[in-house]
Coordinates of C-alpha atoms and ligand atoms in Angstrom, one line a residue:
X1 CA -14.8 10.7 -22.4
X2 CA -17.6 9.6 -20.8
X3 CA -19.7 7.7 -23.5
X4 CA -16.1 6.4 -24.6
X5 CA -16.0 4.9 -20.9
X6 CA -19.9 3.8 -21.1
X7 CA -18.7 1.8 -24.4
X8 CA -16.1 0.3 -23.0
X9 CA -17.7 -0.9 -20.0
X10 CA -20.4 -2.4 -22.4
X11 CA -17.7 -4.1 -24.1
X12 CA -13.8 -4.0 -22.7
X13 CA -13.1 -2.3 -19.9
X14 CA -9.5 -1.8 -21.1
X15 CA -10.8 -0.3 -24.3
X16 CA -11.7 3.1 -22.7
X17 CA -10.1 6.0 -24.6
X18 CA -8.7 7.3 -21.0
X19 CA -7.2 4.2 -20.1
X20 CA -6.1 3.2 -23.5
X21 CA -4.1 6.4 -23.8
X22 CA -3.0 6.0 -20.4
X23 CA -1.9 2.1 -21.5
X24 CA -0.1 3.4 -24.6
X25 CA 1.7 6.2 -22.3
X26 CA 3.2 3.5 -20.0
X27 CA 3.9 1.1 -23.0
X28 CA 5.7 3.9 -24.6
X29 CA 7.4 6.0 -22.0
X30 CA 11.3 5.8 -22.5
X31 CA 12.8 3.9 -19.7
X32 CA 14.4 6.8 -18.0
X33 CA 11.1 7.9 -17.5
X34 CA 9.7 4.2 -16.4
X35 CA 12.7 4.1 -13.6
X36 CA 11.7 7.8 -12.5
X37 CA 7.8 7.4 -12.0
X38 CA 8.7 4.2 -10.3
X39 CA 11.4 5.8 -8.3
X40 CA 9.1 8.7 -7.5
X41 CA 5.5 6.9 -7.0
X42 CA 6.4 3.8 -6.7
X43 CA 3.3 1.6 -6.5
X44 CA 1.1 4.6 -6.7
X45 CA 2.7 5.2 -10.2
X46 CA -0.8 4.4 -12.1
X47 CA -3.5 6.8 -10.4
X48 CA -0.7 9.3 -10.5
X49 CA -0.2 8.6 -14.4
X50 CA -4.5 8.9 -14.4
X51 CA -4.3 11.7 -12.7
X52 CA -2.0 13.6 -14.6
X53 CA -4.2 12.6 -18.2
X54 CA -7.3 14.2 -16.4
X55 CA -5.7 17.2 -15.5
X56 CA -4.1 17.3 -19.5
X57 CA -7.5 16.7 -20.4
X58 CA -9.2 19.9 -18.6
X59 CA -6.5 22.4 -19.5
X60 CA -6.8 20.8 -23.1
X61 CA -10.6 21.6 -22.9
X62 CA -9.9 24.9 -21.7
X63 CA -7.8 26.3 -23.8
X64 CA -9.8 24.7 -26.8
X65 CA -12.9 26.5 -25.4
X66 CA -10.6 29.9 -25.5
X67 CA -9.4 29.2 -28.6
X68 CA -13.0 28.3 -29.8
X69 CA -14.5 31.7 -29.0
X70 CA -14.3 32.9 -32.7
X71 CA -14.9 30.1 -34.9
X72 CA -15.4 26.5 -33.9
X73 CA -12.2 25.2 -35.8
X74 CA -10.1 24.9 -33.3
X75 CA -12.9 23.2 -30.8
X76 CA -13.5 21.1 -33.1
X77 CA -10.2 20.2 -33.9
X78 CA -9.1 19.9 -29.9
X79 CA -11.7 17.2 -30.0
X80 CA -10.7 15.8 -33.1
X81 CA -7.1 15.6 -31.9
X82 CA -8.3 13.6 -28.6
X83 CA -10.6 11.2 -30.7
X84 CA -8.1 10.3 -33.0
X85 CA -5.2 9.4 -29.5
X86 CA -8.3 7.6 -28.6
X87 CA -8.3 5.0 -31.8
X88 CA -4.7 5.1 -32.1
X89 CA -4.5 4.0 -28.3
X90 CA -6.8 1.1 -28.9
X91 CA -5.6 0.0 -32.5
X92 CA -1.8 -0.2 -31.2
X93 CA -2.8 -1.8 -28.1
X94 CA -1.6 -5.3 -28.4
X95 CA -4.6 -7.1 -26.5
X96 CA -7.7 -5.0 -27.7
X97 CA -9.3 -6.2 -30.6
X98 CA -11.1 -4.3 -33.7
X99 CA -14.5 -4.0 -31.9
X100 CA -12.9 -2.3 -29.0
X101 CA -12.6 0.7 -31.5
X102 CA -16.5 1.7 -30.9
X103 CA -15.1 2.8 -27.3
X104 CA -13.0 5.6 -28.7
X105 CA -15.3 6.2 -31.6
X106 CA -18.1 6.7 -29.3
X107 CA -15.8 9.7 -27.5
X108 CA -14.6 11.3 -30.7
X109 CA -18.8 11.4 -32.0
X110 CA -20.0 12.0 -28.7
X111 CA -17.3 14.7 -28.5
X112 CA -17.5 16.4 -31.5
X113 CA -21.4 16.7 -31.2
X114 CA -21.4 18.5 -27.9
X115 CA -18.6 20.5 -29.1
X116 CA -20.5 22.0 -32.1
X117 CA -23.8 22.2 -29.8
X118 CA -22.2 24.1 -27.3
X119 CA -20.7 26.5 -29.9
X120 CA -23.8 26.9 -32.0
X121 CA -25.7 27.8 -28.6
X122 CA -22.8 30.6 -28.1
X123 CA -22.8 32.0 -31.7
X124 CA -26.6 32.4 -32.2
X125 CA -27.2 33.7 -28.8
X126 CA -24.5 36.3 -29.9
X127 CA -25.9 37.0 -33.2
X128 CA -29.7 37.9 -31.8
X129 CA -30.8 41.4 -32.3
X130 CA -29.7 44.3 -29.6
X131 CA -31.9 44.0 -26.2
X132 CA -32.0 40.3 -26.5
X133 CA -28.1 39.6 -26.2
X134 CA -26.2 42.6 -25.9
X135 CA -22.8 42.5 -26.1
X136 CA -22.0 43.1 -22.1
X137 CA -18.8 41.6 -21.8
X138 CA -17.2 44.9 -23.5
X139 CA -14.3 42.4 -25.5
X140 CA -16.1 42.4 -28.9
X141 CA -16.2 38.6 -28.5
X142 CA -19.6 38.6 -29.4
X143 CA -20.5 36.3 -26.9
X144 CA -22.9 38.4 -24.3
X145 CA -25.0 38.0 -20.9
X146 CA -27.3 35.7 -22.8
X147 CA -25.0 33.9 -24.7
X148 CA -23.6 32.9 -21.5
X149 CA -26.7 31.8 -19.9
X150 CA -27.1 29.5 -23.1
X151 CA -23.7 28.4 -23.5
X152 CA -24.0 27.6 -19.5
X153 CA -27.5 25.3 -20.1
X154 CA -25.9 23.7 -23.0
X155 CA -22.7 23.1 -20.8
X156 CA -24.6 22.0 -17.9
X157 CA -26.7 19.5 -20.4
X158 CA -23.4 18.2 -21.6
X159 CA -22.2 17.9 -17.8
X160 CA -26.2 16.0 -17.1
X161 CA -25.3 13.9 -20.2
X162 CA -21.6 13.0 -18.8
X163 CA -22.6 12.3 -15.7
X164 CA -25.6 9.9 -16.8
X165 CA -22.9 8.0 -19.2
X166 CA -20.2 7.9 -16.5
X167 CA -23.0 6.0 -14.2
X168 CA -23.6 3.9 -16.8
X169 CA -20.0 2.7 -17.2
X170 CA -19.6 2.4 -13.5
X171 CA -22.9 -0.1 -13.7
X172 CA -21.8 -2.0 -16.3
X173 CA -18.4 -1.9 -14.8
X174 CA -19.4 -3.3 -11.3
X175 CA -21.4 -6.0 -13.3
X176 CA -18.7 -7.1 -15.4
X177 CA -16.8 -7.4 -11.9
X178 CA -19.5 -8.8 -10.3
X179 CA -19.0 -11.9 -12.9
X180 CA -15.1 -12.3 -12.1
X181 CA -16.1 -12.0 -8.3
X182 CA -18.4 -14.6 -8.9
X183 CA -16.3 -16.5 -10.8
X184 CA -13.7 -16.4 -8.7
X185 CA -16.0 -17.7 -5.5
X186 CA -16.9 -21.1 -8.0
X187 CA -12.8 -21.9 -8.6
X188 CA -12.4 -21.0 -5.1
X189 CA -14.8 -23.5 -4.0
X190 CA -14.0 -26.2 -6.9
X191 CA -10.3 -25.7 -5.5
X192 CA -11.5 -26.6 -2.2
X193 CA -12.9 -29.4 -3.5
X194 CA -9.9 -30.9 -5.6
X195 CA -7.9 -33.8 -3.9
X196 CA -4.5 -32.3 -4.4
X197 CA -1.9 -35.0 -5.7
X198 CA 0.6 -33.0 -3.2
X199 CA 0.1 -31.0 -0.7
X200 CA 2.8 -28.6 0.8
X201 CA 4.2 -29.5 4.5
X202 CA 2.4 -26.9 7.1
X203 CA 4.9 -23.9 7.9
X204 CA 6.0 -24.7 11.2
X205 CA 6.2 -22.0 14.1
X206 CA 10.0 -22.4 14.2
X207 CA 10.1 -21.0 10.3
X208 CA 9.9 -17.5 11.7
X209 CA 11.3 -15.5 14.9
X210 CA 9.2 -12.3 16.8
X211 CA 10.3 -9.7 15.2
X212 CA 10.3 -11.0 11.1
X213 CA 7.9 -10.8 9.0
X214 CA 4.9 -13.5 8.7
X215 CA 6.6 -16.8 6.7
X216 CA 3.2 -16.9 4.5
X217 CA 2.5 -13.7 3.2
X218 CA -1.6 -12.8 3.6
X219 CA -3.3 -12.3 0.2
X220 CA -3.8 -8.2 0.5
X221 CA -0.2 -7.6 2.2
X222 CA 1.8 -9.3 -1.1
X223 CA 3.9 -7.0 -3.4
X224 CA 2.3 -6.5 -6.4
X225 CA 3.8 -5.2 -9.4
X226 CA 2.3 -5.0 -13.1
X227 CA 2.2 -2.1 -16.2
X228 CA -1.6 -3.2 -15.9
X229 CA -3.5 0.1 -15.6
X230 CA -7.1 -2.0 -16.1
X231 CA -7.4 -5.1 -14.6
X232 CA -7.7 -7.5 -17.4
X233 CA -11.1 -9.1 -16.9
X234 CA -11.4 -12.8 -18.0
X235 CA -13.9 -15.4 -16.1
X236 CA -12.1 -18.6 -15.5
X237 CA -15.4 -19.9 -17.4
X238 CA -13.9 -18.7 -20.5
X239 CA -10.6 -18.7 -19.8
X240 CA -8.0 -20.8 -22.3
X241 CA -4.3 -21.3 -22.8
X242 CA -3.1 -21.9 -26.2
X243 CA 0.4 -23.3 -26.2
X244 CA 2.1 -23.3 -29.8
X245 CA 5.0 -22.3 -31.5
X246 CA 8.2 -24.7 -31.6
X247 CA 6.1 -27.5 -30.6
X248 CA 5.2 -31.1 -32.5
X249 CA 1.1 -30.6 -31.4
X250 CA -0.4 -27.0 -30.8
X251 CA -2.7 -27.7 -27.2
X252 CA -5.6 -25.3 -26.1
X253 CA -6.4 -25.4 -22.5
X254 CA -9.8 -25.0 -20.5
X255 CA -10.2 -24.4 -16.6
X256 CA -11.7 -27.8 -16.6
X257 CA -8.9 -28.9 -18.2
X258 CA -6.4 -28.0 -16.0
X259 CA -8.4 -29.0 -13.1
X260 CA -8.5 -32.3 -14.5
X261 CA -4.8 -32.3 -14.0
X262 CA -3.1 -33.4 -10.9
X263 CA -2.8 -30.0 -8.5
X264 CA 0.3 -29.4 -6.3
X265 CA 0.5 -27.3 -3.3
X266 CA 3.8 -25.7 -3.0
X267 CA 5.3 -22.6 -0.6
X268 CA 6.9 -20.6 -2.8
X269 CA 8.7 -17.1 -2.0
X270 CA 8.5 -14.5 -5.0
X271 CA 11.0 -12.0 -5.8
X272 CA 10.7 -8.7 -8.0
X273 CA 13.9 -7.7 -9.9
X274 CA 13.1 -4.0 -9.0
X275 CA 13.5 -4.6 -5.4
X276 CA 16.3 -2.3 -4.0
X277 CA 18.6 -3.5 -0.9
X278 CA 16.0 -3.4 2.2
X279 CA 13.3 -3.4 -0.1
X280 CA 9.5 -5.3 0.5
X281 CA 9.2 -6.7 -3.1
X282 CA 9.0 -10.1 -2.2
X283 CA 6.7 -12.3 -0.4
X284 CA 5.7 -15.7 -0.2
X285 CA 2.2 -17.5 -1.0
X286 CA 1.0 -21.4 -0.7
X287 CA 0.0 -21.8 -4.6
X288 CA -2.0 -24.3 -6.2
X289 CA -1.3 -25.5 -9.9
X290 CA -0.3 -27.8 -12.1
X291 CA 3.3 -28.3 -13.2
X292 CA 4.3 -26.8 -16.1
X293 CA 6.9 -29.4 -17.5
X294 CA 4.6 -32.4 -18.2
X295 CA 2.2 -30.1 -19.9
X296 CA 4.9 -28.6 -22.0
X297 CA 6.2 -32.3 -23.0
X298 CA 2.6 -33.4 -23.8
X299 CA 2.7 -30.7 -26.7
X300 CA 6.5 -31.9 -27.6
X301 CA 9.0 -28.7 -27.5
X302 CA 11.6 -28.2 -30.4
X303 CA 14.9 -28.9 -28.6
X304 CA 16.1 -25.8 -30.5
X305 CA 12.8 -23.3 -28.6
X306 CA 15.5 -22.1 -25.8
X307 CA 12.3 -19.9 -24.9
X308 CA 9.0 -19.7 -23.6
X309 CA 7.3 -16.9 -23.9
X310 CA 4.4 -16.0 -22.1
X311 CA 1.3 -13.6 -22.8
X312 CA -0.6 -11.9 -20.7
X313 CA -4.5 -11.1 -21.7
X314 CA -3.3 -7.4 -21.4
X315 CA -0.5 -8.1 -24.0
X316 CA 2.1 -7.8 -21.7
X317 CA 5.0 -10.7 -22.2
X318 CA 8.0 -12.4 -20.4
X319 CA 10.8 -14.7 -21.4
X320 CA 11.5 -18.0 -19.7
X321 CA 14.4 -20.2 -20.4
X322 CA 13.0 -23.4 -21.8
X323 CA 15.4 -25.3 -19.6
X324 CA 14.6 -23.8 -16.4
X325 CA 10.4 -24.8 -17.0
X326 CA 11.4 -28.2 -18.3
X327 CA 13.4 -29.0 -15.0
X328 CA 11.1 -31.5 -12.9
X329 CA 13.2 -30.2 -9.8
X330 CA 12.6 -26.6 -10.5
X331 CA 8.9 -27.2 -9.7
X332 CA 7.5 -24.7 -12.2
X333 CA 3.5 -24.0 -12.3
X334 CA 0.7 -22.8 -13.6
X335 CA -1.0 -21.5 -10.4
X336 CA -4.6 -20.8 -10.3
X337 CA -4.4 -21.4 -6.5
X338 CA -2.9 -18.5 -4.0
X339 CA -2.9 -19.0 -0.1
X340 CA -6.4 -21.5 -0.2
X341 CA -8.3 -18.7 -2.3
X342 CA -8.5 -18.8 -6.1
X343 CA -5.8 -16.6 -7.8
X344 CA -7.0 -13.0 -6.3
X345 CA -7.9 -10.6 -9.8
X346 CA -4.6 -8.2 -9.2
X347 CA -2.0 -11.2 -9.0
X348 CA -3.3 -13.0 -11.9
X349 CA -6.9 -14.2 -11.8
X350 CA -7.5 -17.2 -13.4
X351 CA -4.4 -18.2 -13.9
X352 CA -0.7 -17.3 -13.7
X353 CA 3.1 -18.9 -14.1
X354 CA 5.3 -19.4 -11.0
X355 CA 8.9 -20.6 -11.7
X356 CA 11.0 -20.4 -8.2
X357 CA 14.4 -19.5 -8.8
X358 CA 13.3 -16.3 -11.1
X359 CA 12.6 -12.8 -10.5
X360 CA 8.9 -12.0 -11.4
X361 CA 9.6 -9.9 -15.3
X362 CA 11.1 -13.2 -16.8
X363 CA 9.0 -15.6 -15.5
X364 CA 5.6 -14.9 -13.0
X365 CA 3.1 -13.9 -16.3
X366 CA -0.4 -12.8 -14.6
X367 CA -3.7 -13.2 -16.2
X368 CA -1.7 -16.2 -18.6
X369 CA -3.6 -16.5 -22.2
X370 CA 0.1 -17.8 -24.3
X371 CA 2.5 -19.9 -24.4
X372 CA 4.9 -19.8 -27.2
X373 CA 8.2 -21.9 -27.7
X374 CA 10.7 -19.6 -29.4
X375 CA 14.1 -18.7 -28.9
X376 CA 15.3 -15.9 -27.1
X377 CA 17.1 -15.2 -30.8
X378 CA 14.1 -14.9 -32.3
X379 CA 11.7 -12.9 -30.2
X380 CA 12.2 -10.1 -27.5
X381 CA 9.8 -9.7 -24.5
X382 CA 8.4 -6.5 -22.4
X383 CA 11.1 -5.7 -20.1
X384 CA 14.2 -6.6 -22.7
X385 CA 12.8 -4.4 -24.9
X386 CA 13.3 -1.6 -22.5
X387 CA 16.8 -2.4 -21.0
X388 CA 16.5 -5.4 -19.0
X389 CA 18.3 -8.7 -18.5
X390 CA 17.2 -11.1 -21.2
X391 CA 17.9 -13.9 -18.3
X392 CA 17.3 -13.1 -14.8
X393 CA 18.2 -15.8 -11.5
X394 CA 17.3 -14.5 -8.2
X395 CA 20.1 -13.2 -6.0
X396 CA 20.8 -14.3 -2.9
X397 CA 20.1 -11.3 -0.5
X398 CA 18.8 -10.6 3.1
X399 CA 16.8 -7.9 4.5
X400 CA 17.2 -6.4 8.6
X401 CA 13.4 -6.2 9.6
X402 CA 14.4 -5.5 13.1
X403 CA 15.9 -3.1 15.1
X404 CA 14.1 -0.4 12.0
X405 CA 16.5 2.0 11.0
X406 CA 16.9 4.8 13.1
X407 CA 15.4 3.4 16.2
X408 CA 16.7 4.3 19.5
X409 CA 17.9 1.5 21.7
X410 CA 18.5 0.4 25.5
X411 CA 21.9 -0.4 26.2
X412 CA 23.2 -4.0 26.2
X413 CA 22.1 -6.7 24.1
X414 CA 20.3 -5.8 21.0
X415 CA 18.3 -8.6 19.3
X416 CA 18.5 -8.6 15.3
X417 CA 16.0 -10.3 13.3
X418 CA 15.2 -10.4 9.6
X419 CA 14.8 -12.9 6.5
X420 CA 16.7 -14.2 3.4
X421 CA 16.3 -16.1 0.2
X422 CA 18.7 -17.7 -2.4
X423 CA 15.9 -19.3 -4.6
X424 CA 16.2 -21.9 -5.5
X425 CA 18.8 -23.5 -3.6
X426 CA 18.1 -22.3 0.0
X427 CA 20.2 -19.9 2.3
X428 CA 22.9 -22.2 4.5
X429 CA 24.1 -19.0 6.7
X430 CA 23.5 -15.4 7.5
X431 CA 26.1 -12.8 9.5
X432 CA 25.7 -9.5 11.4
X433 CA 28.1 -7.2 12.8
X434 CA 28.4 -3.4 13.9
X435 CA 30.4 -1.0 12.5
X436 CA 32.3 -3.1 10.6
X437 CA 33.2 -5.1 13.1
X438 CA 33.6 -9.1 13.1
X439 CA 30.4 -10.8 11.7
X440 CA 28.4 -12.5 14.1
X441 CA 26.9 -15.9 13.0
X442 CA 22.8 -15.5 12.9
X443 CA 20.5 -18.6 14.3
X444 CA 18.7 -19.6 11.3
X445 CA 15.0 -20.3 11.4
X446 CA 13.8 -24.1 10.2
X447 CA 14.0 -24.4 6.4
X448 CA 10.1 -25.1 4.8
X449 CA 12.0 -25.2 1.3
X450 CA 14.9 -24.1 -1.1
X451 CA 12.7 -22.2 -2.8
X452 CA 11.2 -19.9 -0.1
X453 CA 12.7 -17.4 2.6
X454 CA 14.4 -18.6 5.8
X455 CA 14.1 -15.7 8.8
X456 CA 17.1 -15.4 11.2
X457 CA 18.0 -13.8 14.2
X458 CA 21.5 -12.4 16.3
X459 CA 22.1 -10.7 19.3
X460 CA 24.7 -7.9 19.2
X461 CA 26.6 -5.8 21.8
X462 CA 26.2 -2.1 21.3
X463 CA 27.7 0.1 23.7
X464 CA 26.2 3.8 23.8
X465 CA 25.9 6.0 20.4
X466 CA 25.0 5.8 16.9
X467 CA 26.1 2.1 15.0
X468 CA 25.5 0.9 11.5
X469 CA 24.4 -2.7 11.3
X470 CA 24.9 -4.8 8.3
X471 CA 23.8 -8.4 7.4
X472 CA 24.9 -10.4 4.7
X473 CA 23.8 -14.0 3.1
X474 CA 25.2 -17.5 2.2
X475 CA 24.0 -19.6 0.0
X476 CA 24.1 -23.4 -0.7
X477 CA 26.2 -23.2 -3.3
X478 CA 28.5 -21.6 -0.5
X479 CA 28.1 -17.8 -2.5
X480 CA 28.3 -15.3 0.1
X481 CA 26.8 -12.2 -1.0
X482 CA 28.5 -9.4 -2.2
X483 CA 29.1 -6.0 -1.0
X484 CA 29.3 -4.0 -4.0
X485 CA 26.1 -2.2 -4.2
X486 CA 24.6 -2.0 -7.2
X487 CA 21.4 -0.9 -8.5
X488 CA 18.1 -3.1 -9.9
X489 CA 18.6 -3.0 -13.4
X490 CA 19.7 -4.7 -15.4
X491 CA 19.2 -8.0 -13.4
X492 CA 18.4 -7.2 -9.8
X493 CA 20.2 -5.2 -6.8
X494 CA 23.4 -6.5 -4.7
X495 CA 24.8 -4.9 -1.4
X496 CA 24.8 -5.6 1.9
X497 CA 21.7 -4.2 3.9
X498 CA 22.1 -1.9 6.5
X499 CA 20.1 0.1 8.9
X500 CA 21.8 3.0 11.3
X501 CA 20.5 2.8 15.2
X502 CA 21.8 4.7 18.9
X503 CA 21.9 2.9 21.8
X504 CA 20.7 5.7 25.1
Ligands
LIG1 N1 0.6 -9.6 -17.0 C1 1.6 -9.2 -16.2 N2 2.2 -10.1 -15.5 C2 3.3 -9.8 -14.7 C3 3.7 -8.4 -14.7 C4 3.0 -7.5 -15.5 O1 3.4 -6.3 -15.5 N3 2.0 -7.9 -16.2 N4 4.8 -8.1 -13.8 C5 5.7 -9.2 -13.4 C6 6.6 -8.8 -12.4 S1 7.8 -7.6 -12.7 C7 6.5 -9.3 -11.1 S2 7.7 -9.0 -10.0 C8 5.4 -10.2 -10.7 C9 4.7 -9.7 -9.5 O2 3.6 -10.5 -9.2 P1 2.6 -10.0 -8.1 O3 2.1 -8.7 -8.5 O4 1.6 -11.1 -7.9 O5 3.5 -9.9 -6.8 O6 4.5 -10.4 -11.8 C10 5.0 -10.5 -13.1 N5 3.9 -10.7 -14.0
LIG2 MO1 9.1 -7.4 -11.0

């Protein structure tokens, strides 16, 4: 595993047979399974899903090793076994090409080398004449004191060998890093640079109340969600866009490229479909990008290609409705910009799509690398393909950040805070009330757009014992949201938000 994970630091990162097979596992986990691990870990879904390979992986070796004891057959064919999950992991992954192979090639040689070592070092011990090796274990295995000692030196060697290749990876590893970081500190500075043909309106103090969350979302606190189990590595230096499909010219996009284009600024809040009632998938960033719809008319799009369909370097894909990109009001980008930094690597570096209006799956593609005009007919994305909406609009929902469920209160007046969004035509009124009681009209903060989050606040009267307080939305089209609860998929949660408090 290790000289698979030296190779693959040499050349792909993602190419390692561990994370490969860990790739594969996620890509082709039944969705039942997908809901539970993300029910269960949540975000901490992929070092669990690591976790549980390595500890496969040792038992694996163990019992091989037992089963071994005789005749190497089944060693070798334990090993064998792993090599070939290795090459099938990589061949089948969608973004890895043919070289990426010598990663999981290197694992299965490497492998079944040390294997056959280890066992030849057992048997011949074993086989030397009486007083040399003596039999002392009593089983008739055949493997004595000094077979152990040799099988333990040729083990440790293996281990020394390991451990040398698994520094190696991490070396080449934290260099091929090093080159995004460094990469990333040239856009961020060329960003800097760049006289933006829009900039967005500062968020004024009166966009949030004490008590909500922070109206611009720092870099390290926003959600992040992705099937990404390796970072896909690309340098804006050598980053490109191919756009083709239903289009009258195919394009092919540098980073200088789309600097050359005019850069907007816009606050925009994002929202994941997985987000349950109460939940904190959703946050809200300054970008910097270029809009989407000029670009897309520059190559000519088939009236017919209904959808866009994005690529990720990691192979991953969403659906956007043609429509929705092509509306100049809708505002959608290509960001390479987040929050006066370049992209950071984990929500996209270089390059990623934001279309407001649209949970993340169909629409927010990180680490871009494809556009293709098609039609949702013709071609099925990521998430579709494993029970999802083929279209999903934001809903209009709200969230109670304050009092936090289960707090214990003073008597009297009991301040409520939180935040809402109905992307992308803005909230127009929020309501609270206890126990079911009439809804109480929430001061709204100031609006910084349709397309991001507007905070609110509302004073209640609670009298002493336990209350349930609920907090529903209304949005410009004059929807009020509903109170049927209902669960993320297929195409995002609805229900009131609630949180139970008691007043002393
Ligand atoms: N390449 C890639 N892009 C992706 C995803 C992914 O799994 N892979 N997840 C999408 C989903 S479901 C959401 S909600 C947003 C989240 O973006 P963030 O992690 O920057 O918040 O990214 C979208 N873009
Ligand atoms: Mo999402």
């Amino acid at each position: 595993m290790a000289a698979g994970h030296l190779v693959a630091g040499l050349l792909t990162p993602a190419s390692s047979p561990f994370v490969a097979v860990g790739d594969t596992v996620v890509r082709l986990s039944p969705q039942p399974v997908v809901e539970f691990a993300k029910a269960a870990f949540g975000t901490a879904d992929k070092p669990v899903l690591l976790a549980g390979i390595a500890v496969l992986l040792v038992l694996g070796g163990a019992a091989a090793g037992l089963a071994a004891r005789r005749r190497p057959g089944p060693g070798t064919a334990a090993v064998a076994l792993l090599g070939v999950l290795g090459l099938a992991a990589v061949l089948s992954s969608p973004a890895l090409r043919p070289v990426d192979l010598a990663a999981p090639l290197a694992a299965l040689l490497v492998g079944l080398a040390v294997q056959r070592g280890l066992h030849r070092a057992a048997r011949a011990a074993a086989a030397s004449p009486p007083g040399a090796g003596r039999d002392g274990n009593g089983d008739g295995s055949g493997v004595g004191r000094v077979g152990r000692r040799s099988v333990l030196v040729g083990s440790s060697a293996a281990v020394a060998l390991a451990s040398l290749a698994a520094g190696g990876a991490g070396v080449a590893l934290a260099a091929s890093g090093r080159g995004i970081a460094d990469s990333r500190t040239v856009l961020t500075r060329r960003l800097a640079a760049a006289a933006l043909a829009e900039t967005a309106p500062p968020v004024p103090a009166s966009a949030s109340f004490p008590g909500t969350v922070p109206f611009v979302t720092a870099n390290a606190d926003f959600y992040r969600i992705d099937v990404a189990l390796q970072i896909p590595a690309v340098r804006a230096e050598d980053w490109t866009l191919r756009v083709h499909g239903r289009v009258d010219r195919e394009l092919t996009l540098t980073m200088d490229d789309l600097l050359a284009r005019p850069l907007v600024e816009r606050t925009i809040t994002m929202t994941c479909v997985s987000n349950t009632v109460g939940g904190d998938l959703v946050s809200t960033a300054r970008f910097v990008g270029v809009e989407l719809a000029p670009l897309l008319r520059e190559a000519g799009v088939d009236p017919a290609a209904d959808q866009l369909l994005s690529t990720s370097r990691d192979g991953w894909t969403a659906g956007t409705p043609t429509a929705t990109v092509l509306d100049a009001g809708r505002g959608a980008l290509l960001a390479i910009g987040m929050n006066s930094e370049a992209l950071p690597v984990e929500h996209g570096f270089p390059v990623r799509m934001v279309v407001p209006g649209l949970y993340g799956y169909v629409s927010a593609t990180k680490w871009l690398s494809e556009l293709e005009l098609t039609t949702f007919a013709e071609q099925s994305v990521y998430w579709r393909d494993r029970g999802w909406a083929e279209r999903a609009p934001i809903k209009t929902q709200c969230r109670i950040d304050g009092p936090a469920g289960f707090a214990t209160l003073p008597q009297g007046r009991v301040e409520v805070v939180g935040t809402a969004w109905a992307q992308p035509v803005g909230i127009t009124a929020v309501e609270v009330r206890a126990d079911g009681g009439p809804w109480v009209r929430a001061e709204l903060a100031t609006e910084v757009n349709t397309n991001t989050w507007r905070m609110w606040r509302a004073e209640l009267d609670l009298g002493p014992g336990s209350h349930v307080l609920e907090a529903r939305a209304t949005d410009r089209r004059g929807l009020t949201q509903t109170e049927q609860r209902v669960d993320p998929i297929p195409d995002g949660a609805t229900g009131w938000p609630s949180v139970l408090v008691s007043v002393a």
